[in-house]
Coordinates of N, CA, C and O in Angstrom, one line a residue:
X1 N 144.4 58.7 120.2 CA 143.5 58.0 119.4 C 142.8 59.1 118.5 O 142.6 60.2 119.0
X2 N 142.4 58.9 117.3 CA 142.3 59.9 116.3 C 140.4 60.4 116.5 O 139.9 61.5 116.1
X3 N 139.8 59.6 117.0 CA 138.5 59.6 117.7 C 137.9 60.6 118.7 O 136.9 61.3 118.6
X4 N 139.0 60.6 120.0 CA 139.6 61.3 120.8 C 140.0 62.8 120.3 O 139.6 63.8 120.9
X5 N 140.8 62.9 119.3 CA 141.0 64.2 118.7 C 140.1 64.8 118.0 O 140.4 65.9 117.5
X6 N 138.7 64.2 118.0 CA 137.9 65.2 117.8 C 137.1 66.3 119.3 O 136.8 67.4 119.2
X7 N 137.0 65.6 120.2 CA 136.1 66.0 121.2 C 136.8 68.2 121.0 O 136.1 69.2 121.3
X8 N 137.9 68.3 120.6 CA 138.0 70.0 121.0 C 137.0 70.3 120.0 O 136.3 71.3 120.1
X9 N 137.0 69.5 118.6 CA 136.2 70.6 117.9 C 134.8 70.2 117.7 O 134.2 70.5 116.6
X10 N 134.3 69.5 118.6 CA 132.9 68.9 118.7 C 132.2 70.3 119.0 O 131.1 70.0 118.5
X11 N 132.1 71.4 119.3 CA 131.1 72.5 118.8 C 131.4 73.1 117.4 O 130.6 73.9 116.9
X12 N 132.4 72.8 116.9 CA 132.3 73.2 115.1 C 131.9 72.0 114.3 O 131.7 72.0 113.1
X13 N 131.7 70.7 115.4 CA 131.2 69.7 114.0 C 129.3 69.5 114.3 O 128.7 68.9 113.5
X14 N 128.7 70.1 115.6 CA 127.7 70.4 115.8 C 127.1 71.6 114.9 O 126.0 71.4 114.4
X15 N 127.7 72.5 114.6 CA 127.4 73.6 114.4 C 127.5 73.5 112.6 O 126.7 74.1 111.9
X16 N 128.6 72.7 112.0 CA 128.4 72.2 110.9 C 127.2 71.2 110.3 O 126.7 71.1 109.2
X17 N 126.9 70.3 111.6 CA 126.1 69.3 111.1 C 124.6 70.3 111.1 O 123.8 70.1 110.2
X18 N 124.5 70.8 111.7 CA 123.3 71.6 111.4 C 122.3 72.5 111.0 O 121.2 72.7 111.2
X19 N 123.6 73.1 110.0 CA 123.8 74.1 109.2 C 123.6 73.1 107.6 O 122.9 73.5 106.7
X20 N 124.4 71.9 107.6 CA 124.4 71.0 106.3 C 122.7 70.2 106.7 O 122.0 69.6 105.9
X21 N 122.3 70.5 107.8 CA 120.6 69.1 107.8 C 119.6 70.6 107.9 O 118.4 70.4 107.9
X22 N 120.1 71.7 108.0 CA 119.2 72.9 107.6 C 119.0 73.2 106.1 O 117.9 73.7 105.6
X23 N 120.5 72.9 105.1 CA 120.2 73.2 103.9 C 119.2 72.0 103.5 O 118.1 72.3 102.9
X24 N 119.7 70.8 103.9 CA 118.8 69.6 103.3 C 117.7 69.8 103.3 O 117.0 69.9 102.3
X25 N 117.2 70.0 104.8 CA 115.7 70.0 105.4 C 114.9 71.0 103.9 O 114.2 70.6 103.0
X26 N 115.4 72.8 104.0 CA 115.1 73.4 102.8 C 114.8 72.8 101.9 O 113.6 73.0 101.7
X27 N 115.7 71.6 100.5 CA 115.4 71.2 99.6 C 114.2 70.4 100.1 O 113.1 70.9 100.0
X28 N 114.3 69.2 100.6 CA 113.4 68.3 101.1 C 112.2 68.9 101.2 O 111.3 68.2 100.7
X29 N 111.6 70.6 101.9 CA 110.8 71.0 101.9 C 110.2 71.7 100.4 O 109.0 71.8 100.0
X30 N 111.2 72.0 99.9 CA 110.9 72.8 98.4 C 110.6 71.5 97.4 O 109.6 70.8 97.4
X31 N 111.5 71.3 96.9 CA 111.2 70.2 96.0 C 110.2 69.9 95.7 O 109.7 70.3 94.6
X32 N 109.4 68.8 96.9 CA 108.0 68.2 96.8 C 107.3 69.2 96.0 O 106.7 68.7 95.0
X33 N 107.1 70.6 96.3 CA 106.4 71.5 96.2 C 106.5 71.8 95.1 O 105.5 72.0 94.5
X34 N 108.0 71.8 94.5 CA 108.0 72.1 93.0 C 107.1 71.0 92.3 O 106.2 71.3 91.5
X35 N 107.3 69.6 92.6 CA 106.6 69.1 91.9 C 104.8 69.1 91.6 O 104.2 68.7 90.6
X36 N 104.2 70.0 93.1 CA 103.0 69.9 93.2 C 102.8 71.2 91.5 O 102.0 71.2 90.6
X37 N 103.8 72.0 91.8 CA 103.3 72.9 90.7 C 103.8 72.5 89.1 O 103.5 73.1 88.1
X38 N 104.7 71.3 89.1 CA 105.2 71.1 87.6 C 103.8 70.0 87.5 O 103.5 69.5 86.5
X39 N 103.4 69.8 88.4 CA 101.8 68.8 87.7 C 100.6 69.7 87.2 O 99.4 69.4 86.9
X40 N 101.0 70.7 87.4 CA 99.7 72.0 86.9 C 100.4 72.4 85.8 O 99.4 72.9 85.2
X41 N 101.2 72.5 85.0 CA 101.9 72.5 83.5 C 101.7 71.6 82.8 O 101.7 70.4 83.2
X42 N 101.5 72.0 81.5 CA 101.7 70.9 80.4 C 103.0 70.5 80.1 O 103.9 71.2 79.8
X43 N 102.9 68.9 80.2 CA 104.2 68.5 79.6 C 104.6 68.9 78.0 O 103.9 69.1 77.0
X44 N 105.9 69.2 78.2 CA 106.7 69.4 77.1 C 106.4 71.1 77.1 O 107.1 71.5 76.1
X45 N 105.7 72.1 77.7 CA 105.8 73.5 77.6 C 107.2 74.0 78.0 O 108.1 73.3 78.5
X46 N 107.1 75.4 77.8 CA 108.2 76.1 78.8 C 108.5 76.1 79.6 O 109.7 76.0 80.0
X47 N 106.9 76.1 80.6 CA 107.3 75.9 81.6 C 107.9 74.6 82.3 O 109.0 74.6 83.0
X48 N 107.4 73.9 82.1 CA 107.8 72.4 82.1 C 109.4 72.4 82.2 O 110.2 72.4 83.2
X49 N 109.6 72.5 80.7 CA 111.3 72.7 81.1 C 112.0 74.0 82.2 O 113.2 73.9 82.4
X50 N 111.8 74.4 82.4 CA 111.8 75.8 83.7 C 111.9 74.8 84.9 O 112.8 74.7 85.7
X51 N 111.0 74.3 85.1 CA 110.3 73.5 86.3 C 111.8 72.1 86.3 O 112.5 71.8 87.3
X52 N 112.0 71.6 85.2 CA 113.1 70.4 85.0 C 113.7 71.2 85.6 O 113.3 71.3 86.8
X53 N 114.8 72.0 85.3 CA 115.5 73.0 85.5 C 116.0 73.3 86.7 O 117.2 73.2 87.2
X54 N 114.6 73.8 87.3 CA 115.2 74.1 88.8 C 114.9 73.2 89.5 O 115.3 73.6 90.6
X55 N 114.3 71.9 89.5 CA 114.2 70.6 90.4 C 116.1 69.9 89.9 O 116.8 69.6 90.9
X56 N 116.5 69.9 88.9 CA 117.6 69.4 88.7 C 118.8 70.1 89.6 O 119.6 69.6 90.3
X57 N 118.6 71.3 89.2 CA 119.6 72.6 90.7 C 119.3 72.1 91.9 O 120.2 71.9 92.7
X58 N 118.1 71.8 92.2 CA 117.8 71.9 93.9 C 118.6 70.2 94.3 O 119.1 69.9 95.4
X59 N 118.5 69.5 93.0 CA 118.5 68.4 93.8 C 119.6 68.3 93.6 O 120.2 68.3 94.7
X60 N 120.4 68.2 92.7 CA 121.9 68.3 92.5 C 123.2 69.3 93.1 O 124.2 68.8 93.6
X61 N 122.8 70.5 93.1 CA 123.8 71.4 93.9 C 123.6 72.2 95.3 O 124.1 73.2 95.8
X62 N 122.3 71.2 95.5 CA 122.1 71.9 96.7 C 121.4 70.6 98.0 O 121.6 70.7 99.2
X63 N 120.7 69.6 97.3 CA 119.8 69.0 98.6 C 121.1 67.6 98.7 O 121.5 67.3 99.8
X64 N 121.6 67.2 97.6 CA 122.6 66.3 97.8 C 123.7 66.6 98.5 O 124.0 66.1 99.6
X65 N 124.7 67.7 97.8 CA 125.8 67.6 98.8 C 125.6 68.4 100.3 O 126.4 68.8 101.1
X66 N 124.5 68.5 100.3 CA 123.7 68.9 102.1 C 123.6 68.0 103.1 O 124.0 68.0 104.3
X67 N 122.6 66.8 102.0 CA 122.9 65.5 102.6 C 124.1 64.7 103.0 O 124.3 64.2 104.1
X68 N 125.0 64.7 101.7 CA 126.3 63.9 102.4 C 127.2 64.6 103.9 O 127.7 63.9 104.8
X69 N 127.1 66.5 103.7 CA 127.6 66.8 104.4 C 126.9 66.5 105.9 O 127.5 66.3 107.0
X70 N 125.4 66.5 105.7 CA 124.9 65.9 107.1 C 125.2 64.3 107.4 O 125.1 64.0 108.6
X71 N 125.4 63.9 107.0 CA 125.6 62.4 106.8 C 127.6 62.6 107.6 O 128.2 62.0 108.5
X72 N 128.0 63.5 106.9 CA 129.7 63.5 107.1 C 129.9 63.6 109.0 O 130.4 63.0 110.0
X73 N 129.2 64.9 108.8 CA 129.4 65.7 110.1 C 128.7 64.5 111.4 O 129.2 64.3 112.5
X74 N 127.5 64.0 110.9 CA 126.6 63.6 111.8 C 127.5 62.1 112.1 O 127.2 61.8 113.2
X75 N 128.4 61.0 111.4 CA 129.1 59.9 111.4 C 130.2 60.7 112.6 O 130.5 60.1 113.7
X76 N 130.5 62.0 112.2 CA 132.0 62.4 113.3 C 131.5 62.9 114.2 O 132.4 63.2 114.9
X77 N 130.2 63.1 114.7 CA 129.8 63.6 115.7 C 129.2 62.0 116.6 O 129.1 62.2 117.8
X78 N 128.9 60.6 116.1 CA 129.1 59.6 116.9 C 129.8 59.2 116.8 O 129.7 58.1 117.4
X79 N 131.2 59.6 116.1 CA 132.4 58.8 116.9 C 133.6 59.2 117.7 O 134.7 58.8 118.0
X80 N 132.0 60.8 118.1 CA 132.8 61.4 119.4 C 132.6 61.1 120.5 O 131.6 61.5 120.9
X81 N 133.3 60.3 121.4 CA 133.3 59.9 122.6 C 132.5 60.7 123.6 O 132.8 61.7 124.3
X82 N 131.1 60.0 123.6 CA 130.4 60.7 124.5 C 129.6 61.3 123.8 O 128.9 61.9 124.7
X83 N 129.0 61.6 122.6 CA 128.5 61.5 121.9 C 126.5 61.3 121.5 O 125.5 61.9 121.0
X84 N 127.1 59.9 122.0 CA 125.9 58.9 121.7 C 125.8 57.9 123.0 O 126.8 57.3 123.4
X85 N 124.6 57.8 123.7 CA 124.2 56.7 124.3 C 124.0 55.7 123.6 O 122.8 55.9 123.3
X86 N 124.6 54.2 122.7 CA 124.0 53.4 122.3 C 122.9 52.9 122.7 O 122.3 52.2 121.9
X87 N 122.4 53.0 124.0 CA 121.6 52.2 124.5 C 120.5 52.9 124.9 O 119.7 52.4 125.6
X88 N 120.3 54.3 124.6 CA 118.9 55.4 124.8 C 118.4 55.0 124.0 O 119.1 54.5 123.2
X89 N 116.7 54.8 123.8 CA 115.6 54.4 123.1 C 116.0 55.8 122.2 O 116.7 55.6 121.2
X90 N 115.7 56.6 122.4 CA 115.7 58.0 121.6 C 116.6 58.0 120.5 O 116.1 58.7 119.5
X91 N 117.9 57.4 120.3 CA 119.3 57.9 119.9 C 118.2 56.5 118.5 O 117.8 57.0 117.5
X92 N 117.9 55.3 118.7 CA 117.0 54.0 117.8 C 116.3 55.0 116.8 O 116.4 55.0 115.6
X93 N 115.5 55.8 117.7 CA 113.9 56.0 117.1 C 114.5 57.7 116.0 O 113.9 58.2 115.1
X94 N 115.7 58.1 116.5 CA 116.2 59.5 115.6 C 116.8 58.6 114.5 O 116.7 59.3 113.5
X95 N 117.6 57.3 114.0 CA 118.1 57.2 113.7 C 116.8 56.6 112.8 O 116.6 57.4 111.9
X96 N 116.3 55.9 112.9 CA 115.1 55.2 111.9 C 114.5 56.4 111.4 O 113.7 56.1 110.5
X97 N 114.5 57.7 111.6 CA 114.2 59.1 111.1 C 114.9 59.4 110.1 O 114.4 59.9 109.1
X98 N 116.0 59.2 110.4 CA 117.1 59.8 109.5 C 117.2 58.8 108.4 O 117.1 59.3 107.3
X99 N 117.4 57.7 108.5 CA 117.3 56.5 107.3 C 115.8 56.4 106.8 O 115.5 55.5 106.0
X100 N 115.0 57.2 107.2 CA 113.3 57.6 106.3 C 114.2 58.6 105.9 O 114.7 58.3 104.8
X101 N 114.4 59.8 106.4 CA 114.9 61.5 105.5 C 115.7 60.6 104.3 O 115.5 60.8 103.1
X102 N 116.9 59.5 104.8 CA 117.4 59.0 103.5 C 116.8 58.5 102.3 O 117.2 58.6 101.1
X103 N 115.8 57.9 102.6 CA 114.6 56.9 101.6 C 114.0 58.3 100.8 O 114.0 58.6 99.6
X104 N 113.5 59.1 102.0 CA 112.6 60.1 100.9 C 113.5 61.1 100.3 O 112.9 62.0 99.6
X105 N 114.6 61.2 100.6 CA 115.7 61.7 99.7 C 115.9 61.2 97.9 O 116.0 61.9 96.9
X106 N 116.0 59.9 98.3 CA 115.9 59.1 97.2 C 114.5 59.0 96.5 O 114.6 59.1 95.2
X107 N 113.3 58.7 97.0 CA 112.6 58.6 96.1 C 112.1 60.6 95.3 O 111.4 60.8 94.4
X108 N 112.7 61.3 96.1 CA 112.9 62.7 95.5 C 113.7 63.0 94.4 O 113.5 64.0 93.7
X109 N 114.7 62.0 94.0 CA 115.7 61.7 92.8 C 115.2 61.2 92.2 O 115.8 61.3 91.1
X110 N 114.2 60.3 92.0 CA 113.6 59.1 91.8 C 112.1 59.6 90.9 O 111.7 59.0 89.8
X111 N 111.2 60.8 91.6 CA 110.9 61.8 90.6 C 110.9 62.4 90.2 O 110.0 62.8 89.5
X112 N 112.4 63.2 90.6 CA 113.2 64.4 89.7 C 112.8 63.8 88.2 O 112.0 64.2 87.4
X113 N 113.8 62.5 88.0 CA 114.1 61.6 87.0 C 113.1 61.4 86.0 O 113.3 61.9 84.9
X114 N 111.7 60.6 86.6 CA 110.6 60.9 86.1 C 109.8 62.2 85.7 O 109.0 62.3 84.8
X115 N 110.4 63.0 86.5 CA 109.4 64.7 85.7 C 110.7 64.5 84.3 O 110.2 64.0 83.3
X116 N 112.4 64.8 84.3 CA 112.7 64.9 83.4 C 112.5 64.2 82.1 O 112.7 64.6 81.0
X117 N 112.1 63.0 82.6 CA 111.6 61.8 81.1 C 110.7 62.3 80.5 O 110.5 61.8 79.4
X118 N 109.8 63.4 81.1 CA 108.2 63.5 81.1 C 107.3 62.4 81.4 O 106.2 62.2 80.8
X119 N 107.7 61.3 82.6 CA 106.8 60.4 82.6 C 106.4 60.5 84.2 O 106.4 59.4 84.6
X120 N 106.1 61.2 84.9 CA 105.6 62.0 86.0 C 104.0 60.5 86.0 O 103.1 60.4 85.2
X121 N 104.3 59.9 87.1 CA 103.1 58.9 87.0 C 101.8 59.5 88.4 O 100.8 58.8 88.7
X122 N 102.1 60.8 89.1 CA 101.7 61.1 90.1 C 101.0 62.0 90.0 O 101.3 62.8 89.1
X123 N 99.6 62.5 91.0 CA 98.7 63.6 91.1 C 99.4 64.7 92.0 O 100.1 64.5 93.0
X124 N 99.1 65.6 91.6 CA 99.1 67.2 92.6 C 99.1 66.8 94.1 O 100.0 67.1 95.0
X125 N 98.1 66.0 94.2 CA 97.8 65.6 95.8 C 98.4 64.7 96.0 O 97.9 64.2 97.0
X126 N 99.8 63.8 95.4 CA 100.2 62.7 95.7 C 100.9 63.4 96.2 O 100.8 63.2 97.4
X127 N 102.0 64.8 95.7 CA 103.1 65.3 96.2 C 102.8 66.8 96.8 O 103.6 67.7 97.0
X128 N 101.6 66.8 97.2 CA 101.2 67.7 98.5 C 100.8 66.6 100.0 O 100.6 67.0 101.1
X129 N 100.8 65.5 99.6 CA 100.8 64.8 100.8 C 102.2 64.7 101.4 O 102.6 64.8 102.5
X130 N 103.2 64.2 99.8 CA 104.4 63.5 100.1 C 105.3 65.1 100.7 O 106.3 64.8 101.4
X131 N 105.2 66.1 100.6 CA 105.6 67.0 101.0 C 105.6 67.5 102.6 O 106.3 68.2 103.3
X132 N 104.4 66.7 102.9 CA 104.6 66.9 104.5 C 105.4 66.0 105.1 O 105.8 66.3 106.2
X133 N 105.9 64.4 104.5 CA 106.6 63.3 104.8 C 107.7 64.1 105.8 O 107.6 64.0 107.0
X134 N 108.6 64.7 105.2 CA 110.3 65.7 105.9 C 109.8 66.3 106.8 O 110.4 66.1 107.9
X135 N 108.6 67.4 106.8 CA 108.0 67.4 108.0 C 108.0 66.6 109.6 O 108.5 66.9 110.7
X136 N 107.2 65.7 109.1 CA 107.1 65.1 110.0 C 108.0 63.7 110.8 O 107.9 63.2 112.0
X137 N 108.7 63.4 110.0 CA 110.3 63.2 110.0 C 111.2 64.1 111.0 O 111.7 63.7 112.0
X138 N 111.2 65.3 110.3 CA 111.8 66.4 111.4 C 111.4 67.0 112.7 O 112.0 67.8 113.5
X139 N 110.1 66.4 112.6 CA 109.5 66.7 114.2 C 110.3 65.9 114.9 O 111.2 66.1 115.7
X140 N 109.7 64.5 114.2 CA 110.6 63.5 115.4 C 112.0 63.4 115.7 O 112.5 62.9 116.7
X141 N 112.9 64.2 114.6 CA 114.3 63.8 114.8 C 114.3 65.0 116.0 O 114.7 64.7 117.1
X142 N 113.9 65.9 115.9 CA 114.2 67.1 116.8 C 113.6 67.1 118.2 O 114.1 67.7 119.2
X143 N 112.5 66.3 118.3 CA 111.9 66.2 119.6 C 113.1 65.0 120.4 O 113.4 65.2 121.5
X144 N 113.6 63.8 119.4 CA 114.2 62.7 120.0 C 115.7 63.5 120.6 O 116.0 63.4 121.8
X145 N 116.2 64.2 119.6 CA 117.4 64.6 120.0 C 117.2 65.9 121.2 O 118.1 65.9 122.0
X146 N 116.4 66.7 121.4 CA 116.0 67.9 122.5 C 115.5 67.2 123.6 O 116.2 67.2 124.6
X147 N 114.0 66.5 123.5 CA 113.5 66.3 124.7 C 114.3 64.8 125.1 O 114.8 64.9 126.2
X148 N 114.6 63.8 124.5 CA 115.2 62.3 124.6 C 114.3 61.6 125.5 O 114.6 61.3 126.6
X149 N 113.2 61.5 124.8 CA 112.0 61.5 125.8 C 111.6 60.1 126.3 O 110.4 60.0 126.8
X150 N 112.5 58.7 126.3 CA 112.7 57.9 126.1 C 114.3 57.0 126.0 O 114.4 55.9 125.6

């Protein structure tokens, strides 16, 4: 069974998946941040466009295909036999983590988009709040998955 033929290389798809949700986590952590500082620029300056610039890099060649690859590795790592308890409370509560890290992935594209229109509808302090979101996201996926405390 082709499922089965993964279990020899289940420490290289561990070892991949965590390396692809370490690049993400990075963007996820930068980003927000860029935006706290592209709201201290005037729209339409240099800087401004500098600031488009490297929010479009981070999010494009680096926080997305990080994502998919976590997303790849992390799909072949539960349909390794043994794997996943479906029925651990813990395996629920990482997984409703991960589909938040998805949402705020998205709404991260969502004001990439908006800084590039120049229509940025958000304060400094909206996206120094929204920047601890992945934070605290990553507590819980890491405590669920280490301690399974539950």
């Amino acid at each position: 069974m082709v499922i089965d033929a993964l279990l020899p290389w289940i420490r290289w798809l561990v070892a991949f998946h965590i390396m692809s949700v370490m690049a993400w986590m990075a963007g996820l952590f930068y980003l927000p941040r860029l935006f706290v500082y592209h709201c201290q620029v005037a729209v339409g300056s240099a800087e401004s466009q500098r600031f488009k610039i490297m929010e479009r890099r981070l999010l494009k060649a680096i926080m997305t295909p990080a994502m998919c690859a976590s997303l790849f590795f992390g799909v072949l790592l539960m349909l390794t036999p043994g794997g996943v308890d479906w029925h651990a409370g813990w395996w629920h509560t990482k997984l409703t983590a991960v589909f938040c890290m998805f949402a705020f992935h998205g709404c991260c594209a969502r004001w990439c988009k908006e800084f590039a229109a120049d229509q940025n509808r958000h304060s400094e302090k909206f996206y120094r709040i929204a920047n601890e979101v992945p934070t605290i996201l990553m507590m819980i996926i890491v405590i669920m998955v280490v301690v399974r405390p539950f």
